[in-house]
Amino acid sequence: MWEQPKGKAFSQSEVFADGATGRTPPAGTVARGSLEPTPGYSSGLGPQGLLTQVPIPVDLARGKAVYESFCAVCHGLRGEGDGVVVQRGFPQPPSLLQERLKQSPPGYFFLAATNGFGRMMSYASRIPEADRWAAAAYIKDCLQEQGAQCPGGTRATNR
Ligand code: HEC
């Protein structure tokens, strides 16, 4: 693989008439994984800062599944910061049900999942964007709104 004829980025090419190895993608090429259906979809940020609305239609049942698979181990099924990993010694996250976070828009939760937050790692490479939005919607519309009545928040244990 190392010893083979190939064009290196920015090197000169004898193959193409313009002498450049790097080629311009054909018109209309769409980058894989980079679709931005609505502004702020992948950043969580709009011109006014954090998005105050989830930018795509989401399925709360999907959000619940994502939350319970990726977040609840630390944040707890009800969002109280008492997940099973915390019970085994991981630093305790703050309760997602506290007033400050109830006032925080969906973009805040998307951003935390995307970039990580302090000692919490980024989930960008683990959870696709649409699922990060679904989890954010589940936290906002379900856990924070309905508390213990929230489907999935009624289970007695975190195990
Ligand atoms: C491995 C444990 C762990 C997992 C899994 C985890 N978090 Fe966290 N999270 C934390 C900790 C710990 C903090 C507080 C970090 C700090 O302050 O240093 C935190 C902080 C946050 C905050 C910021 C809270 C604030 O005070 O403003 C949000 C929002 C958040 N997490 C959302 C999520 C979401 C959404 C998921 C799932 C996609 C998730 N977390 C998964 C441990 C975790």
mmCIF file of C-alpha atoms in Angstrom, residues 34-43 45 129:
data_model
loop_
_atom_site.group_PDB
_atom_site.id
_atom_site.type_symbol
_atom_site.label_atom_id
_atom_site.label_comp_id
_atom_site.label_asym_id
_atom_site.label_seq_id
_atom_site.Cartn_x
_atom_site.Cartn_y
_atom_site.Cartn_z
ATOM 1 C CA SER A 34 -23.362 16.524 6.269
ATOM 2 C CA LEU A 35 -26.963 17.168 5.375
ATOM 3 C CA GLU A 36 -28.375 20.130 7.256
ATOM 4 C CA PRO A 37 -32.174 19.798 6.876
ATOM 5 C CA THR A 38 -32.783 22.946 8.919
ATOM 6 C CA PRO A 39 -30.444 25.628 10.320
ATOM 7 C CA GLY A 40 -28.875 24.562 13.602
ATOM 8 C CA TYR A 41 -29.683 20.892 13.064
ATOM 9 C CA SER A 42 -26.087 19.769 13.599
ATOM 10 C CA SER A 43 -24.841 22.629 15.770
ATOM 11 C CA LEU A 45 -27.272 26.928 17.485
ATOM 12 C CA GLU A 129 -27.885 13.874 15.276
#
